[in-house]
Tab-separated table of C-alpha atoms and ligand atoms in Angstrom:
chain	number	residue	atom	x	y	z
A	1	UNK	CA	19.624	8.666	0.966
A	2	UNK	CA	18.775	7.345	4.438
A	3	UNK	CA	19.261	3.732	5.478
A	4	UNK	CA	16.106	1.655	4.984
A	5	UNK	CA	15.040	-1.983	4.912
A	6	UNK	CA	15.907	-3.735	1.674
A	7	UNK	CA	12.258	-4.520	0.848
A	8	UNK	CA	11.417	-0.828	1.319
A	9	UNK	CA	14.289	0.190	-0.973
A	10	UNK	CA	13.001	-2.137	-3.690
A	11	UNK	CA	9.534	-0.524	-3.546
A	12	UNK	CA	11.153	2.649	-4.901
A	13	UNK	CA	11.049	0.928	-8.300
A	14	UNK	CA	7.240	1.061	-8.115
A	15	UNK	CA	6.660	-2.398	-6.614
A	16	UNK	CA	4.361	-3.025	-3.678
A	17	UNK	CA	5.992	-4.256	-0.479
A	18	UNK	CA	4.839	-7.857	-1.152
A	19	UNK	CA	6.051	-7.732	-4.762
A	20	UNK	CA	9.391	-6.435	-3.457
A	21	UNK	CA	9.606	-9.338	-0.996
A	22	UNK	CA	8.873	-11.828	-3.779
A	23	UNK	CA	11.529	-10.234	-6.008
A	24	UNK	CA	14.049	-10.529	-3.151
A	25	UNK	CA	13.085	-14.146	-2.460
A	26	UNK	CA	13.460	-14.911	-6.169
A	27	UNK	CA	17.076	-13.663	-6.105
A	28	UNK	CA	16.393	-10.710	-8.414
A	29	UNK	CA	17.870	-8.216	-5.945
A	30	UNK	CA	21.566	-7.520	-5.334
A	31	UNK	CA	23.214	-5.313	-2.726
A	32	UNK	CA	26.689	-4.081	-3.692
A	33	UNK	CA	26.681	-6.711	-6.415
A	34	UNK	CA	25.789	-9.685	-4.200
A	35	UNK	CA	22.397	-11.402	-4.221
A	36	UNK	CA	20.562	-10.895	-0.927
A	37	UNK	CA	17.407	-12.724	0.180
A	38	UNK	CA	16.850	-10.950	3.495
A	39	UNK	CA	14.244	-8.202	3.042
A	40	UNK	CA	14.979	-6.845	6.517
A	41	UNK	CA	18.621	-6.052	5.720
A	42	UNK	CA	19.480	-2.396	6.311
A	43	UNK	CA	20.748	-0.733	3.138
A	44	UNK	CA	21.083	2.555	1.332
A	45	UNK	CA	18.875	2.480	-1.794
A	46	UNK	CA	21.843	3.407	-3.992
A	47	UNK	CA	23.549	0.075	-3.048
A	48	UNK	CA	20.584	-1.881	-4.434
A	49	UNK	CA	19.918	-3.271	-7.905
A	50	UNK	CA	16.667	-4.899	-9.008
A	51	UNK	CA	17.188	-6.989	-12.157
A	52	UNK	CA	20.441	-5.070	-12.548
A	53	UNK	CA	18.886	-1.579	-12.411
A	54	UNK	CA	18.813	0.910	-9.551
A	55	UNK	CA	15.352	0.887	-7.967
A	56	UNK	CA	15.342	4.624	-7.449
A	57	UNK	CA	12.830	6.475	-9.573
A	58	UNK	CA	13.797	9.593	-11.478
A	59	UNK	CA	12.572	11.495	-8.442
A	60	UNK	CA	9.671	11.998	-6.132
A	61	UNK	CA	6.285	12.500	-7.744
A	62	UNK	CA	4.036	15.481	-7.002
A	63	UNK	CA	0.579	15.513	-8.553
A	64	UNK	CA	-2.446	17.736	-8.010
A	65	UNK	CA	-5.929	16.354	-8.501
A	66	UNK	CA	-9.201	18.246	-8.679
A	67	UNK	CA	-11.252	15.794	-6.635
A	68	UNK	CA	-14.919	15.495	-7.599
A	69	UNK	CA	-17.621	14.661	-5.068
A	70	UNK	CA	-18.126	10.914	-4.565
A	71	UNK	CA	-14.425	10.059	-4.719
A	72	UNK	CA	-12.617	9.045	-1.526
A	73	UNK	CA	-9.216	10.387	-0.496
A	74	UNK	CA	-7.606	7.002	0.009
A	75	UNK	CA	-5.296	4.731	-1.933
A	76	UNK	CA	-7.840	1.918	-2.059
A	77	UNK	CA	-11.465	1.351	-1.215
A	78	UNK	CA	-13.571	-1.733	-1.721
A	79	UNK	CA	-16.693	0.143	-2.824
A	80	UNK	CA	-15.891	3.632	-4.030
A	81	UNK	CA	-13.520	5.241	-6.526
A	82	UNK	CA	-10.406	6.732	-4.956
A	83	UNK	CA	-8.270	9.711	-5.927
A	84	UNK	CA	-5.698	7.219	-7.282
A	85	UNK	CA	-8.313	5.839	-9.678
A	86	UNK	CA	-8.308	9.275	-11.346
A	87	UNK	CA	-4.715	8.652	-12.499
A	88	UNK	CA	-3.609	6.483	-15.427
A	89	UNK	CA	-2.676	2.897	-14.418
A	90	UNK	CA	1.056	3.576	-14.857
A	91	UNK	CA	0.956	6.158	-12.064
A	92	UNK	CA	-1.203	4.178	-9.651
A	93	UNK	CA	1.557	1.828	-8.542
A	94	UNK	CA	4.235	4.395	-7.756
A	95	UNK	CA	3.599	4.699	-4.034
A	96	UNK	CA	1.713	7.985	-4.286
A	97	UNK	CA	-0.318	8.953	-1.249
A	98	UNK	CA	-2.650	11.852	-0.525
A	99	UNK	CA	-1.510	14.744	1.677
A	100	UNK	CA	-4.381	14.991	4.152
A	101	UNK	CA	-7.926	13.970	3.443
A	102	UNK	CA	-11.047	15.514	2.014
A	103	UNK	CA	-14.451	14.110	2.908
A	104	UNK	CA	-16.192	12.165	0.177
A	105	UNK	CA	-18.606	15.045	-0.574
A	106	UNK	CA	-15.861	17.713	-0.521
A	107	UNK	CA	-14.269	18.739	-3.823
A	108	UNK	CA	-11.068	20.437	-4.934
A	109	UNK	CA	-7.341	20.248	-4.396
A	110	UNK	CA	-5.748	16.981	-3.332
A	111	UNK	CA	-1.975	16.753	-3.463
A	112	UNK	CA	-0.583	13.285	-4.134
A	113	UNK	CA	3.088	12.644	-3.559
A	114	UNK	CA	5.714	9.999	-2.902
A	115	UNK	CA	7.626	12.534	-0.777
A	116	UNK	CA	6.753	11.408	2.737
A	117	UNK	CA	8.682	14.135	4.488
A	118	UNK	CA	6.928	16.918	2.620
A	119	UNK	CA	3.556	15.242	3.174
A	120	UNK	CA	4.228	14.964	6.877
A	121	UNK	CA	5.158	18.621	7.242
A	122	UNK	CA	2.179	19.846	5.225
A	123	UNK	CA	-0.209	17.891	7.448
A	124	UNK	CA	1.436	18.483	10.801
A	125	UNK	CA	-0.169	21.373	12.709
A	126	UNK	CA	3.333	22.151	13.982
A	127	UNK	CA	4.334	23.467	10.552
A	128	UNK	CA	1.138	25.520	10.198
A	129	UNK	CA	0.717	25.136	6.430
A	130	UNK	CA	-2.461	27.036	5.628
A	131	UNK	CA	-5.327	25.173	3.943
A	132	UNK	CA	-7.800	27.342	2.004
A	133	UNK	CA	-11.386	26.366	1.330
A	134	UNK	CA	-14.341	27.932	-0.513
A	135	UNK	CA	-17.411	27.356	1.643
A	136	UNK	CA	-21.091	27.787	0.806
A	137	UNK	CA	-23.355	27.818	3.816
A	138	UNK	CA	-26.915	28.391	4.931
A	139	UNK	CA	-27.996	31.884	6.009
A	140	UNK	CA	-26.277	35.239	6.069
A	141	UNK	CA	-22.706	35.370	7.332
A	142	UNK	CA	-21.702	38.580	9.073
A	143	UNK	CA	-18.698	40.136	10.775
A	144	UNK	CA	-19.812	38.272	13.910
A	145	UNK	CA	-18.796	34.958	12.312
A	146	UNK	CA	-15.564	36.502	10.992
A	147	UNK	CA	-14.762	37.435	14.610
A	148	UNK	CA	-15.752	34.026	15.963
A	149	UNK	CA	-13.484	32.245	13.478
A	150	UNK	CA	-10.628	34.657	14.315
A	151	UNK	CA	-10.965	33.981	18.048
A	152	UNK	CA	-11.068	30.182	17.622
A	153	UNK	CA	-14.309	28.233	17.669
A	154	UNK	CA	-15.019	25.928	20.564
A	155	UNK	CA	-16.130	22.493	19.405
A	156	UNK	CA	-17.286	19.615	21.597
A	157	UNK	CA	-13.837	18.011	21.876
A	158	UNK	CA	-11.368	20.812	21.097
A	159	UNK	CA	-11.088	24.516	20.348
A	160	UNK	CA	-10.215	25.215	16.737
A	161	UNK	CA	-7.203	27.380	16.172
A	162	UNK	CA	-7.946	30.918	15.021
A	163	UNK	CA	-8.970	30.859	11.350
A	164	UNK	CA	-9.482	33.606	8.786
A	165	UNK	CA	-12.891	33.950	7.193
A	166	UNK	CA	-13.226	36.178	4.158
A	167	UNK	CA	-16.815	36.932	3.092
A	168	UNK	CA	-17.487	36.821	-0.652
A	169	UNK	CA	-21.305	36.812	-0.756
A	170	UNK	CA	-23.775	37.154	2.082
A	171	UNK	CA	-27.535	36.787	1.704
A	172	UNK	CA	-30.498	35.393	3.585
A	173	UNK	CA	-30.584	32.492	1.104
A	174	UNK	CA	-26.976	31.559	1.797
A	175	UNK	CA	-23.444	32.869	1.855
A	176	UNK	CA	-20.077	32.169	0.290
A	177	UNK	CA	-16.776	32.635	2.112
A	178	UNK	CA	-13.159	31.609	1.901
A	179	UNK	CA	-11.777	30.072	5.065
A	180	UNK	CA	-8.105	29.695	5.860
A	181	UNK	CA	-6.944	27.380	8.643
A	182	UNK	CA	-3.764	25.685	9.790
A	183	UNK	CA	-5.150	22.412	11.098
A	184	UNK	CA	-7.299	19.716	9.567
A	185	UNK	CA	-9.141	17.640	12.090
A	186	UNK	CA	-11.959	15.325	11.046
A	187	UNK	CA	-14.843	17.331	9.467
A	188	UNK	CA	-13.282	20.464	10.913
A	189	UNK	CA	-14.604	23.110	8.520
A	190	UNK	CA	-18.081	21.598	8.511
A	191	UNK	CA	-18.091	21.497	12.290
A	192	UNK	CA	-16.907	25.093	12.602
A	193	UNK	CA	-19.687	26.401	10.358
A	194	UNK	CA	-22.304	24.277	12.106
A	195	UNK	CA	-21.050	25.608	15.454
A	196	UNK	CA	-21.778	29.206	14.392
A	197	UNK	CA	-25.243	28.261	13.085
A	198	UNK	CA	-24.467	28.150	9.349
A	199	UNK	CA	-24.284	24.525	8.174
A	200	UNK	CA	-22.340	24.052	4.962
A	201	UNK	CA	-24.046	23.314	1.673
A	202	UNK	CA	-20.774	22.861	-0.270
A	203	UNK	CA	-17.057	22.833	0.450
A	204	UNK	CA	-14.096	22.901	-1.898
A	205	UNK	CA	-10.376	23.127	-1.157
A	206	UNK	CA	-8.544	25.800	-3.127
A	207	UNK	CA	-5.047	25.718	-1.692
A	208	UNK	CA	-2.465	24.074	0.534
A	209	UNK	CA	0.330	26.400	1.630
A	210	UNK	CA	1.675	28.122	-1.490
A	211	UNK	CA	-0.009	25.597	-3.818
A	212	UNK	CA	-3.203	26.729	-5.580
A	213	UNK	CA	-5.678	24.454	-7.350
A	214	UNK	CA	-5.136	25.018	-11.089
A	215	UNK	CA	-8.378	26.617	-12.358
A	216	UNK	CA	-7.860	24.859	-15.707
A	217	UNK	CA	-8.285	21.436	-14.083
A	218	UNK	CA	-11.868	20.228	-14.380
A	219	UNK	CA	-13.365	17.869	-11.780
A	220	UNK	CA	-11.479	14.571	-11.914
A	221	UNK	CA	-8.518	16.016	-13.831
A	222	UNK	CA	-4.910	15.983	-12.624
A	223	UNK	CA	-1.487	17.263	-13.550
A	224	UNK	CA	2.100	17.055	-12.325
A	225	UNK	CA	3.250	20.027	-10.271
A	226	UNK	CA	5.698	22.374	-11.946
A	227	UNK	CA	9.234	22.613	-10.583
A	228	UNK	CA	8.335	26.051	-9.228
A	229	UNK	CA	5.337	24.681	-7.343
A	230	UNK	CA	7.418	21.891	-5.792
A	231	UNK	CA	10.149	24.359	-4.809
A	232	UNK	CA	7.595	26.690	-3.201
A	233	UNK	CA	6.064	23.831	-1.176
A	234	UNK	CA	9.483	22.680	0.013
A	235	UNK	CA	10.480	26.201	0.936
A	236	UNK	CA	7.253	26.655	2.904
A	237	UNK	CA	8.147	23.484	4.846
A	238	UNK	CA	11.829	24.418	5.144
A	239	UNK	CA	12.993	21.377	3.223
B	301	URA	N1	-13.111	20.160	6.629
B	301	URA	C1	-14.154	19.333	6.459
B	301	URA	O1	-15.149	19.432	7.162
B	301	URA	N2	-14.083	18.387	5.504
B	301	URA	C2	-13.019	18.265	4.693
B	301	URA	O2	-13.007	17.388	3.844
B	301	URA	C3	-11.930	19.130	4.874
B	301	URA	C4	-12.008	20.076	5.851
Protein backbone atom coordinates (compact mmCIF):
# COMPACT_ATOMS: atom_id res chain seq x y z
CA UNK A 1 0.00 0.00 0.00
CA UNK A 2 1.28 3.51 -0.74
CA UNK A 3 2.18 6.02 1.96
CA UNK A 4 -0.73 8.32 2.81
CA UNK A 5 -1.74 10.81 5.49
CA UNK A 6 -2.95 9.17 8.68
CA UNK A 7 -6.43 10.75 8.44
CA UNK A 8 -6.74 9.39 4.89
CA UNK A 9 -5.70 5.91 6.05
CA UNK A 10 -8.38 5.96 8.74
CA UNK A 11 -11.08 6.78 6.16
CA UNK A 12 -10.46 3.31 4.69
CA UNK A 13 -12.56 2.00 7.59
CA UNK A 14 -15.55 3.83 6.09
CA UNK A 15 -15.25 7.07 8.09
CA UNK A 16 -15.44 10.50 6.51
CA UNK A 17 -12.30 12.62 6.67
CA UNK A 18 -13.72 14.72 9.55
CA UNK A 19 -14.82 11.61 11.47
CA UNK A 20 -11.31 10.22 10.96
CA UNK A 21 -9.78 13.43 12.34
CA UNK A 22 -12.06 13.26 15.39
CA UNK A 23 -11.14 9.60 15.97
CA UNK A 24 -7.44 10.54 15.81
CA UNK A 25 -7.92 13.49 18.17
CA UNK A 26 -9.79 11.21 20.58
CA UNK A 27 -6.77 8.87 20.75
CA UNK A 28 -8.58 5.95 19.10
CA UNK A 29 -5.88 5.55 16.44
CA UNK A 30 -2.50 3.85 16.86
CA UNK A 31 0.42 3.63 14.44
CA UNK A 32 2.72 0.66 15.04
CA UNK A 33 1.07 0.27 18.43
CA UNK A 34 1.54 3.87 19.60
CA UNK A 35 -1.28 6.40 19.87
CA UNK A 36 -0.86 9.23 17.36
CA UNK A 37 -2.84 12.48 17.30
CA UNK A 38 -1.32 14.02 14.16
CA UNK A 39 -3.64 13.39 11.20
CA UNK A 40 -0.99 14.66 8.78
CA UNK A 41 1.54 11.97 9.73
CA UNK A 42 2.68 9.92 6.73
CA UNK A 43 1.92 6.23 7.20
CA UNK A 44 1.24 2.99 5.40
CA UNK A 45 -2.37 1.93 6.09
CA UNK A 46 -1.20 -1.48 7.32
CA UNK A 47 0.65 0.24 10.24
CA UNK A 48 -2.62 1.77 11.46
CA UNK A 49 -5.21 0.48 13.92
CA UNK A 50 -8.54 2.16 14.65
CA UNK A 51 -10.00 0.93 17.96
CA UNK A 52 -7.52 -1.93 17.65
CA UNK A 53 -8.62 -3.06 14.17
CA UNK A 54 -6.95 -2.47 10.82
CA UNK A 55 -8.86 0.24 8.95
CA UNK A 56 -8.47 -1.49 5.62
CA UNK A 57 -11.69 -2.81 4.17
CA UNK A 58 -11.92 -6.31 2.77
CA UNK A 59 -11.12 -4.73 -0.58
CA UNK A 60 -12.13 -2.07 -3.01
CA UNK A 61 -15.81 -1.88 -3.87
CA UNK A 62 -17.13 -1.99 -7.44
CA UNK A 63 -20.85 -1.45 -7.96
CA UNK A 64 -22.94 -0.92 -11.08
CA UNK A 65 -26.10 1.15 -10.91
CA UNK A 66 -28.82 1.49 -13.52
CA UNK A 67 -29.38 5.22 -13.10
CA UNK A 68 -32.93 6.44 -13.68
CA UNK A 69 -33.69 9.91 -15.04
CA UNK A 70 -33.91 12.59 -12.34
CA UNK A 71 -31.01 11.23 -10.29
CA UNK A 72 -27.71 13.14 -10.25
CA UNK A 73 -24.31 11.50 -10.65
CA UNK A 74 -22.80 12.99 -7.53
CA UNK A 75 -22.10 11.86 -3.99
CA UNK A 76 -24.32 14.54 -2.48
CA UNK A 77 -26.80 17.13 -3.63
CA UNK A 78 -28.89 19.49 -1.57
CA UNK A 79 -32.03 19.14 -3.70
CA UNK A 80 -31.98 15.99 -5.78
CA UNK A 81 -31.44 12.27 -5.19
CA UNK A 82 -27.96 11.06 -6.06
CA UNK A 83 -26.70 7.73 -7.36
CA UNK A 84 -25.45 6.99 -3.81
CA UNK A 85 -29.01 7.35 -2.50
CA UNK A 86 -29.88 4.28 -4.60
CA UNK A 87 -27.63 2.16 -2.34
CA UNK A 88 -28.48 0.86 1.13
CA UNK A 89 -27.23 3.12 3.97
CA UNK A 90 -24.43 0.70 4.88
CA UNK A 91 -22.82 1.21 1.47
CA UNK A 92 -23.24 4.98 1.30
CA UNK A 93 -20.41 5.77 3.70
CA UNK A 94 -17.71 3.61 2.14
CA UNK A 95 -16.06 6.29 0.02
CA UNK A 96 -17.66 5.15 -3.24
CA UNK A 97 -17.53 7.64 -6.08
CA UNK A 98 -18.93 7.60 -9.61
CA UNK A 99 -16.65 6.95 -12.59
CA UNK A 100 -17.56 9.85 -14.87
CA UNK A 101 -20.88 11.59 -14.93
CA UNK A 102 -24.21 11.20 -16.64
CA UNK A 103 -26.51 14.19 -17.04
CA UNK A 104 -29.56 14.22 -14.82
CA UNK A 105 -31.88 13.22 -17.69
CA UNK A 106 -29.54 10.48 -18.98
CA UNK A 107 -30.13 6.91 -17.82
CA UNK A 108 -28.12 3.70 -17.64
CA UNK A 109 -24.77 2.43 -16.44
CA UNK A 110 -22.95 4.25 -13.66
CA UNK A 111 -19.95 2.52 -12.13
CA UNK A 112 -19.30 3.36 -8.48
CA UNK A 113 -15.99 2.40 -6.95
CA UNK A 114 -13.54 3.10 -4.15
CA UNK A 115 -10.69 2.24 -6.54
CA UNK A 116 -9.39 5.69 -7.47
CA UNK A 117 -6.74 4.45 -9.84
CA UNK A 118 -9.17 2.44 -11.91
CA UNK A 119 -11.64 5.33 -11.93
CA UNK A 120 -8.96 7.70 -13.11
CA UNK A 121 -7.89 5.47 -15.98
CA UNK A 122 -11.46 4.79 -17.12
CA UNK A 123 -12.17 8.53 -17.31
CA UNK A 124 -8.87 9.72 -18.73
CA UNK A 125 -9.00 10.15 -22.52
CA UNK A 126 -5.39 8.95 -22.53
CA UNK A 127 -6.52 5.40 -21.75
CA UNK A 128 -9.28 5.50 -24.39
CA UNK A 129 -11.81 3.34 -22.54
CA UNK A 130 -14.81 3.21 -24.84
CA UNK A 131 -18.17 4.44 -23.53
CA UNK A 132 -21.25 3.05 -25.32
CA UNK A 133 -24.59 4.81 -25.44
CA UNK A 134 -28.03 4.05 -26.93
CA UNK A 135 -29.30 7.28 -28.46
CA UNK A 136 -32.77 8.19 -29.70
CA UNK A 137 -32.87 11.29 -31.84
CA UNK A 138 -35.11 13.39 -34.03
CA UNK A 139 -35.28 12.68 -37.77
CA UNK A 140 -33.75 10.03 -39.99
CA UNK A 141 -30.11 9.16 -39.43
CA UNK A 142 -28.20 8.08 -42.52
CA UNK A 143 -24.72 6.97 -43.54
CA UNK A 144 -23.86 10.68 -43.77
CA UNK A 145 -24.05 10.97 -39.97
CA UNK A 146 -22.14 7.69 -39.55
CA UNK A 147 -19.37 9.27 -41.66
CA UNK A 148 -19.48 12.57 -39.78
CA UNK A 149 -19.12 10.81 -36.42
CA UNK A 150 -16.24 8.69 -37.81
CA UNK A 151 -14.37 11.78 -39.02
CA UNK A 152 -14.81 13.67 -35.73
CA UNK A 153 -17.47 16.31 -35.24
CA UNK A 154 -16.44 19.91 -34.86
CA UNK A 155 -18.11 21.56 -31.89
CA UNK A 156 -17.86 25.21 -30.87
CA UNK A 157 -14.93 24.69 -28.49
CA UNK A 158 -13.29 21.44 -29.62
CA UNK A 159 -13.40 18.72 -32.25
CA UNK A 160 -14.76 15.45 -30.93
CA UNK A 161 -12.57 12.44 -31.44
CA UNK A 162 -13.75 10.02 -34.11
CA UNK A 163 -16.71 8.02 -32.78
CA UNK A 164 -18.53 4.96 -34.09
CA UNK A 165 -22.23 5.27 -34.83
CA UNK A 166 -24.19 2.10 -35.45
CA UNK A 167 -27.72 2.63 -36.83
CA UNK A 168 -30.43 0.44 -35.30
CA UNK A 169 -33.61 2.16 -36.55
CA UNK A 170 -33.97 5.06 -38.95
CA UNK A 171 -37.26 6.77 -39.76
CA UNK A 172 -38.63 10.22 -40.46
CA UNK A 173 -40.21 10.19 -36.98
CA UNK A 174 -36.89 9.50 -35.28
CA UNK A 175 -33.94 7.16 -35.18
CA UNK A 176 -32.12 4.91 -32.76
CA UNK A 177 -28.37 4.35 -32.82
CA UNK A 178 -25.57 3.09 -30.64
CA UNK A 179 -22.65 5.47 -30.30
CA UNK A 180 -19.21 4.51 -29.08
CA UNK A 181 -16.71 7.17 -28.00
CA UNK A 182 -13.50 7.42 -26.02
CA UNK A 183 -13.96 10.80 -24.37
CA UNK A 184 -16.67 12.26 -22.19
CA UNK A 185 -16.77 16.01 -22.23
CA UNK A 186 -19.74 17.91 -20.81
CA UNK A 187 -22.95 17.05 -22.76
CA UNK A 188 -20.75 15.56 -25.46
CA UNK A 189 -23.14 13.06 -27.04
CA UNK A 190 -26.02 15.52 -26.97
CA UNK A 191 -23.85 18.17 -28.57
CA UNK A 192 -22.61 15.81 -31.28
CA UNK A 193 -26.14 14.84 -32.32
CA UNK A 194 -27.32 18.45 -32.24
CA UNK A 195 -24.32 19.41 -34.40
CA UNK A 196 -25.43 17.01 -37.15
CA UNK A 197 -29.04 18.26 -36.98
CA UNK A 198 -30.57 15.40 -34.96
CA UNK A 199 -31.20 16.55 -31.37
CA UNK A 200 -31.48 13.71 -28.89
CA UNK A 201 -34.80 12.67 -27.40
CA UNK A 202 -33.27 10.06 -25.04
CA UNK A 203 -29.82 8.84 -24.06
CA UNK A 204 -28.76 5.81 -22.06
CA UNK A 205 -25.30 4.45 -21.30
CA UNK A 206 -24.87 0.75 -22.01
CA UNK A 207 -21.19 0.15 -21.39
CA UNK A 208 -17.84 1.38 -20.13
CA UNK A 209 -14.87 -0.47 -21.58
CA UNK A 210 -15.53 -4.20 -21.16
CA UNK A 211 -18.32 -3.59 -18.61
CA UNK A 212 -21.91 -3.94 -19.86
CA UNK A 213 -25.01 -2.72 -18.04
CA UNK A 214 -26.72 -5.85 -16.66
CA UNK A 215 -30.05 -6.10 -18.53
CA UNK A 216 -31.62 -7.64 -15.41
CA UNK A 217 -31.12 -4.42 -13.45
CA UNK A 218 -34.24 -2.27 -13.54
CA UNK A 219 -34.02 1.53 -13.26
CA UNK A 220 -32.65 2.41 -9.82
CA UNK A 221 -31.31 -1.10 -9.15
CA UNK A 222 -27.67 -1.94 -8.42
CA UNK A 223 -25.38 -4.89 -7.90
CA UNK A 224 -21.75 -5.61 -7.04
CA UNK A 225 -19.54 -6.41 -10.02
CA UNK A 226 -18.45 -10.01 -10.38
CA UNK A 227 -14.78 -10.86 -9.97
CA UNK A 228 -14.63 -11.44 -13.73
CA UNK A 229 -16.02 -7.99 -14.46
CA UNK A 230 -13.51 -6.33 -12.13
CA UNK A 231 -10.64 -8.32 -13.67
CA UNK A 232 -11.73 -7.33 -17.19
CA UNK A 233 -11.89 -3.63 -16.25
CA UNK A 234 -8.44 -3.77 -14.65
CA UNK A 235 -7.00 -5.58 -17.63
CA UNK A 236 -8.48 -2.98 -19.99
CA UNK A 237 -6.71 -0.29 -17.92
CA UNK A 238 -3.51 -2.33 -17.57
CA UNK A 239 -3.76 -2.48 -13.80
N1 LIG B 1 -23.10 12.72 -23.24
C1 LIG B 1 -24.07 13.55 -22.84
O1 LIG B 1 -24.47 14.44 -23.58
N2 LIG B 1 -24.59 13.40 -21.61
C2 LIG B 1 -24.20 12.41 -20.78
O2 LIG B 1 -24.70 12.32 -19.68
C3 LIG B 1 -23.18 11.54 -21.21
C4 LIG B 1 -22.65 11.72 -22.45
